Amino acid sequence: MLIEVYHDLLCPWCRIGRRHLEIALREWQPLSGREAIVRYSPYLLHPDVPPEGLPFRSAMAARSGGQAALRRSLRHVNQDGQALGLTFRFERIAQLPSTRLAHQALSLTPAKEQAAFADELSRRYFEEGENIGELPIITEAGTAAGWNAQELLERLQHDDGRVEMEAQLELGRRIGLDGVPLFIFEGQYALSGAYPHPELLLLLKKLGQLLR
């Protein structure tokens, strides 16, 4: 089963949604005897962020309706993340990064290795506060997906993967994508939002029967 995941690496709900999908697939695959291929496609929550990034607190408060609304939102994320074993340390984040280059690196990565790469980028951002818009951080994170850091660095410096990444962004615009995470199963069935893994497992079982 092919599952396409539209996401942004600075989206905490995408990280939570990916973890729910991971748990659901871990339970579903032994039951179904089928393999799932998860492919990641880019979405830019904040396409106006410059390459050097923006100050995290002020930028996010402006996008969230103020500091009080931002604190409520981050508290909610922390609670949901803890239930899944995910850590969010927003106090460490200084910059709201541009994720274009990170998505470009993911577009160069084989589908089977993309999850490890996305997870490492998310961990560095949400737990260590690293700026995942910076080339050295991206290439170091790529080693989690089997990349040689120097090779990935050279390919990104040559702008490899940019055309593919921009084409994926354009496809998302054409299908009317206006929020993430979005999961598309076998190119036919779409689910928007960070659904709990029991609900995803139920959906996978139903789709498995439909697609026999």
mmCIF file of N, CA and C in Angstrom, residues 103-173:
data_model
loop_
_atom_site.group_PDB
_atom_site.id
_atom_site.type_symbol
_atom_site.label_atom_id
_atom_site.label_comp_id
_atom_site.label_asym_id
_atom_site.label_seq_id
_atom_site.Cartn_x
_atom_site.Cartn_y
_atom_site.Cartn_z
ATOM 1 N N HIS A 103 13.271 20.069 2.670
ATOM 2 C CA HIS A 103 12.371 19.311 1.793
ATOM 3 C C HIS A 103 13.088 18.892 0.506
ATOM 4 N N GLN A 104 13.958 19.749 0.025
ATOM 5 C CA GLN A 104 14.736 19.419 -1.164
ATOM 6 C C GLN A 104 15.616 18.196 -0.901
ATOM 7 N N ALA A 105 16.229 18.155 0.274
ATOM 8 C CA ALA A 105 17.052 16.997 0.641
ATOM 9 C C ALA A 105 16.202 15.737 0.742
ATOM 10 N N LEU A 106 15.002 15.865 1.308
ATOM 11 C CA LEU A 106 14.112 14.701 1.402
ATOM 12 C C LEU A 106 13.704 14.204 0.026
ATOM 13 N N SER A 107 13.541 15.127 -0.933
ATOM 14 C CA SER A 107 13.137 14.711 -2.279
ATOM 15 C C SER A 107 14.226 13.897 -2.973
ATOM 16 N N LEU A 108 15.471 14.038 -2.515
ATOM 17 C CA LEU A 108 16.588 13.258 -3.065
ATOM 18 C C LEU A 108 16.711 11.883 -2.418
ATOM 19 N N THR A 109 15.957 11.654 -1.376
ATOM 20 C CA THR A 109 16.116 10.465 -0.534
ATOM 21 C C THR A 109 15.123 9.382 -0.938
ATOM 22 N N PRO A 110 15.565 8.121 -1.064
ATOM 23 C CA PRO A 110 14.624 7.041 -1.380
ATOM 24 C C PRO A 110 13.484 6.972 -0.374
ATOM 25 N N ALA A 111 12.306 6.592 -0.834
ATOM 26 C CA ALA A 111 11.103 6.597 0.011
ATOM 27 C C ALA A 111 11.310 5.821 1.310
ATOM 28 N N LYS A 112 11.997 4.687 1.232
ATOM 29 C CA LYS A 112 12.157 3.856 2.429
ATOM 30 C C LYS A 112 13.036 4.504 3.489
ATOM 31 N N GLU A 113 13.806 5.505 3.101
ATOM 32 C CA GLU A 113 14.696 6.177 4.053
ATOM 33 C C GLU A 113 14.173 7.543 4.478
ATOM 34 N N GLN A 114 13.097 7.994 3.863
ATOM 35 C CA GLN A 114 12.615 9.350 4.145
ATOM 36 C C GLN A 114 12.130 9.502 5.582
ATOM 37 N N ALA A 115 11.481 8.489 6.126
ATOM 38 C CA ALA A 115 10.942 8.597 7.488
ATOM 39 C C ALA A 115 12.059 8.837 8.491
ATOM 40 N N ALA A 116 13.162 8.114 8.362
ATOM 41 C CA ALA A 116 14.280 8.286 9.294
ATOM 42 C C ALA A 116 14.864 9.689 9.183
ATOM 43 N N PHE A 117 14.941 10.199 7.966
ATOM 44 C CA PHE A 117 15.477 11.543 7.734
ATOM 45 C C PHE A 117 14.533 12.593 8.340
ATOM 46 N N ALA A 118 13.243 12.476 8.039
ATOM 47 C CA ALA A 118 12.263 13.430 8.572
ATOM 48 C C ALA A 118 12.235 13.393 10.093
ATOM 49 N N ASP A 119 12.318 12.202 10.661
ATOM 50 C CA ASP A 119 12.300 12.077 12.120
ATOM 51 C C ASP A 119 13.515 12.747 12.759
ATOM 52 N N GLU A 120 14.672 12.593 12.124
ATOM 53 C CA GLU A 120 15.887 13.192 12.686
ATOM 54 C C GLU A 120 15.852 14.711 12.571
ATOM 55 N N LEU A 121 15.361 15.228 11.438
ATOM 56 C CA LEU A 121 15.229 16.674 11.302
ATOM 57 C C LEU A 121 14.263 17.229 12.343
ATOM 58 N N SER A 122 13.134 16.533 12.528
ATOM 59 C CA SER A 122 12.154 16.974 13.524
ATOM 60 C C SER A 122 12.733 16.921 14.932
ATOM 61 N N ARG A 123 13.473 15.857 15.235
ATOM 62 C CA ARG A 123 14.076 15.735 16.568
ATOM 63 C C ARG A 123 15.036 16.893 16.826
ATOM 64 N N ARG A 124 15.864 17.186 15.849
ATOM 65 C CA ARG A 124 16.835 18.262 16.025
ATOM 66 C C ARG A 124 16.144 19.611 16.232
ATOM 67 N N TYR A 125 15.057 19.816 15.511
ATOM 68 C CA TYR A 125 14.352 21.092 15.620
ATOM 69 C C TYR A 125 13.578 21.192 16.929
ATOM 70 N N PHE A 126 12.729 20.200 17.185
ATOM 71 C CA PHE A 126 11.821 20.289 18.325
ATOM 72 C C PHE A 126 12.462 19.944 19.668
ATOM 73 N N GLU A 127 13.539 19.184 19.654
ATOM 74 C CA GLU A 127 14.169 18.806 20.915
ATOM 75 C C GLU A 127 15.464 19.559 21.184
ATOM 76 N N GLU A 128 16.224 19.853 20.145
ATOM 77 C CA GLU A 128 17.516 20.524 20.330
ATOM 78 C C GLU A 128 17.457 22.001 19.961
ATOM 79 N N GLY A 129 16.388 22.413 19.280
ATOM 80 C CA GLY A 129 16.275 23.808 18.874
ATOM 81 C C GLY A 129 17.187 24.189 17.729
ATOM 82 N N GLU A 130 17.648 23.209 16.944
ATOM 83 C CA GLU A 130 18.565 23.505 15.844
ATOM 84 C C GLU A 130 17.796 24.105 14.665
ATOM 85 N N ASN A 131 18.472 24.935 13.912
ATOM 86 C CA ASN A 131 17.869 25.576 12.737
ATOM 87 C C ASN A 131 17.976 24.632 11.545
ATOM 88 N N ILE A 132 16.894 23.931 11.249
ATOM 89 C CA ILE A 132 16.921 22.924 10.181
ATOM 90 C C ILE A 132 16.786 23.553 8.798
ATOM 91 N N GLY A 133 16.907 24.874 8.735
ATOM 92 C CA GLY A 133 17.028 25.526 7.443
ATOM 93 C C GLY A 133 18.474 25.673 7.015
ATOM 94 N N GLU A 134 19.408 25.346 7.918
ATOM 95 C CA GLU A 134 20.821 25.518 7.634
ATOM 96 C C GLU A 134 21.408 24.254 7.008
ATOM 97 N N LEU A 135 22.211 24.446 5.981
ATOM 98 C CA LEU A 135 22.779 23.337 5.224
ATOM 99 C C LEU A 135 23.571 22.350 6.081
ATOM 100 N N PRO A 136 24.449 22.786 6.993
ATOM 101 C CA PRO A 136 25.198 21.807 7.795
ATOM 102 C C PRO A 136 24.291 20.931 8.666
ATOM 103 N N ILE A 137 23.229 21.518 9.224
ATOM 104 C CA ILE A 137 22.304 20.746 10.053
ATOM 105 C C ILE A 137 21.585 19.713 9.202
ATOM 106 N N ILE A 138 21.147 20.101 8.019
ATOM 107 C CA ILE A 138 20.429 19.184 7.125
ATOM 108 C C ILE A 138 21.316 18.017 6.726
ATOM 109 N N THR A 139 22.550 18.304 6.347
ATOM 110 C CA THR A 139 23.428 17.222 5.877
ATOM 111 C C THR A 139 23.834 16.294 7.021
ATOM 112 N N GLU A 140 24.010 16.827 8.221
ATOM 113 C CA GLU A 140 24.294 15.967 9.369
ATOM 114 C C GLU A 140 23.103 15.056 9.666
ATOM 115 N N ALA A 141 21.902 15.611 9.603
ATOM 116 C CA ALA A 141 20.696 14.820 9.856
ATOM 117 C C ALA A 141 20.523 13.728 8.812
ATOM 118 N N GLY A 142 20.996 13.981 7.603
ATOM 119 C CA GLY A 142 20.849 13.011 6.526
ATOM 120 C C GLY A 142 21.568 11.707 6.777
ATOM 121 N N THR A 143 22.575 11.703 7.659
ATOM 122 C CA THR A 143 23.292 10.458 7.941
ATOM 123 C C THR A 143 22.367 9.426 8.589
ATOM 124 N N ALA A 144 21.285 9.891 9.262
ATOM 125 C CA ALA A 144 20.320 8.961 9.865
ATOM 126 C C ALA A 144 19.586 8.157 8.809
ATOM 127 N N ALA A 145 19.575 8.671 7.570
ATOM 128 C CA ALA A 145 18.904 7.982 6.466
ATOM 129 C C ALA A 145 19.906 7.324 5.527
ATOM 130 N N GLY A 146 21.150 7.213 5.973
ATOM 131 C CA GLY A 146 22.155 6.525 5.173
ATOM 132 C C GLY A 146 22.946 7.414 4.239
ATOM 133 N N TRP A 147 22.717 8.722 4.278
ATOM 134 C CA TRP A 147 23.476 9.628 3.429
ATOM 135 C C TRP A 147 24.907 9.780 3.939
ATOM 136 N N ASN A 148 25.819 9.934 3.020
ATOM 137 C CA ASN A 148 27.128 10.472 3.351
ATOM 138 C C ASN A 148 26.969 11.984 3.382
ATOM 139 N N ALA A 149 27.322 12.608 4.507
ATOM 140 C CA ALA A 149 27.049 14.028 4.688
ATOM 141 C C ALA A 149 27.693 14.879 3.595
ATOM 142 N N GLN A 150 28.904 14.532 3.188
ATOM 143 C CA GLN A 150 29.598 15.318 2.169
ATOM 144 C C GLN A 150 28.905 15.176 0.815
ATOM 145 N N GLU A 151 28.458 13.963 0.506
ATOM 146 C CA GLU A 151 27.754 13.750 -0.768
ATOM 147 C C GLU A 151 26.460 14.556 -0.813
ATOM 148 N N LEU A 152 25.699 14.513 0.286
ATOM 149 C CA LEU A 152 24.447 15.260 0.328
ATOM 150 C C LEU A 152 24.717 16.760 0.242
ATOM 151 N N LEU A 153 25.763 17.218 0.930
ATOM 152 C CA LEU A 153 26.141 18.617 0.870
ATOM 153 C C LEU A 153 26.414 19.050 -0.568
ATOM 154 N N GLU A 154 27.198 18.264 -1.276
ATOM 155 C CA GLU A 154 27.554 18.617 -2.659
ATOM 156 C C GLU A 154 26.330 18.609 -3.566
ATOM 157 N N ARG A 155 25.437 17.658 -3.363
ATOM 158 C CA ARG A 155 24.251 17.589 -4.219
ATOM 159 C C ARG A 155 23.328 18.784 -3.975
ATOM 160 N N LEU A 156 23.188 19.170 -2.724
ATOM 161 C CA LEU A 156 22.356 20.344 -2.439
ATOM 162 C C LEU A 156 23.017 21.624 -2.936
ATOM 163 N N GLN A 157 24.329 21.687 -2.855
ATOM 164 C CA GLN A 157 25.030 22.862 -3.371
ATOM 165 C C GLN A 157 24.883 22.973 -4.879
ATOM 166 N N HIS A 158 24.698 21.823 -5.552
ATOM 167 C CA HIS A 158 24.451 21.818 -6.997
ATOM 168 C C HIS A 158 22.961 21.952 -7.321
ATOM 169 N N ASP A 159 22.149 22.147 -6.285
ATOM 170 C CA ASP A 159 20.703 22.372 -6.427
ATOM 171 C C ASP A 159 19.957 21.124 -6.896
ATOM 172 N N ASP A 160 20.538 19.949 -6.694
ATOM 173 C CA ASP A 160 19.835 18.713 -7.031
ATOM 174 C C ASP A 160 18.566 18.603 -6.185
ATOM 175 N N GLY A 161 17.512 18.131 -6.785
ATOM 176 C CA GLY A 161 16.267 17.894 -6.065
ATOM 177 C C GLY A 161 15.334 19.085 -5.999
ATOM 178 N N ARG A 162 15.817 20.265 -6.374
ATOM 179 C CA ARG A 162 14.956 21.448 -6.255
ATOM 180 C C ARG A 162 13.787 21.385 -7.227
ATOM 181 N N VAL A 163 14.041 20.977 -8.458
ATOM 182 C CA VAL A 163 12.968 20.906 -9.453
ATOM 183 C C VAL A 163 11.896 19.916 -9.004
ATOM 184 N N GLU A 164 12.340 18.759 -8.496
ATOM 185 C CA GLU A 164 11.390 17.750 -8.023
ATOM 186 C C GLU A 164 10.580 18.275 -6.833
ATOM 187 N N MET A 165 11.258 18.955 -5.915
ATOM 188 C CA MET A 165 10.566 19.488 -4.745
ATOM 189 C C MET A 165 9.547 20.554 -5.137
ATOM 190 N N GLU A 166 9.910 21.431 -6.049
ATOM 191 C CA GLU A 166 8.989 22.477 -6.492
ATOM 192 C C GLU A 166 7.801 21.866 -7.234
ATOM 193 N N ALA A 167 8.044 20.788 -7.979
ATOM 194 C CA ALA A 167 6.947 20.112 -8.681
ATOM 195 C C ALA A 167 5.970 19.497 -7.682
ATOM 196 N N GLN A 168 6.495 18.945 -6.596
ATOM 197 C CA GLN A 168 5.624 18.377 -5.563
ATOM 198 C C GLN A 168 4.814 19.465 -4.866
ATOM 199 N N LEU A 169 5.430 20.612 -4.615
ATOM 200 C CA LEU A 169 4.710 21.734 -4.022
ATOM 201 C C LEU A 169 3.588 22.197 -4.947
ATOM 202 N N GLU A 170 3.882 22.257 -6.237
ATOM 203 C CA GLU A 170 2.868 22.681 -7.200
ATOM 204 C C GLU A 170 1.727 21.683 -7.266
ATOM 205 N N LEU A 171 2.037 20.392 -7.195
ATOM 206 C CA LEU A 171 0.980 19.380 -7.191
ATOM 207 C C LEU A 171 0.082 19.563 -5.978
ATOM 208 N N GLY A 172 0.676 19.847 -4.830
ATOM 209 C CA GLY A 172 -0.120 20.100 -3.632
ATOM 210 C C GLY A 172 -1.051 21.288 -3.815
ATOM 211 N N ARG A 173 -0.550 22.348 -4.466
ATOM 212 C CA ARG A 173 -1.408 23.513 -4.724
ATOM 213 C C ARG A 173 -2.547 23.158 -5.663
#
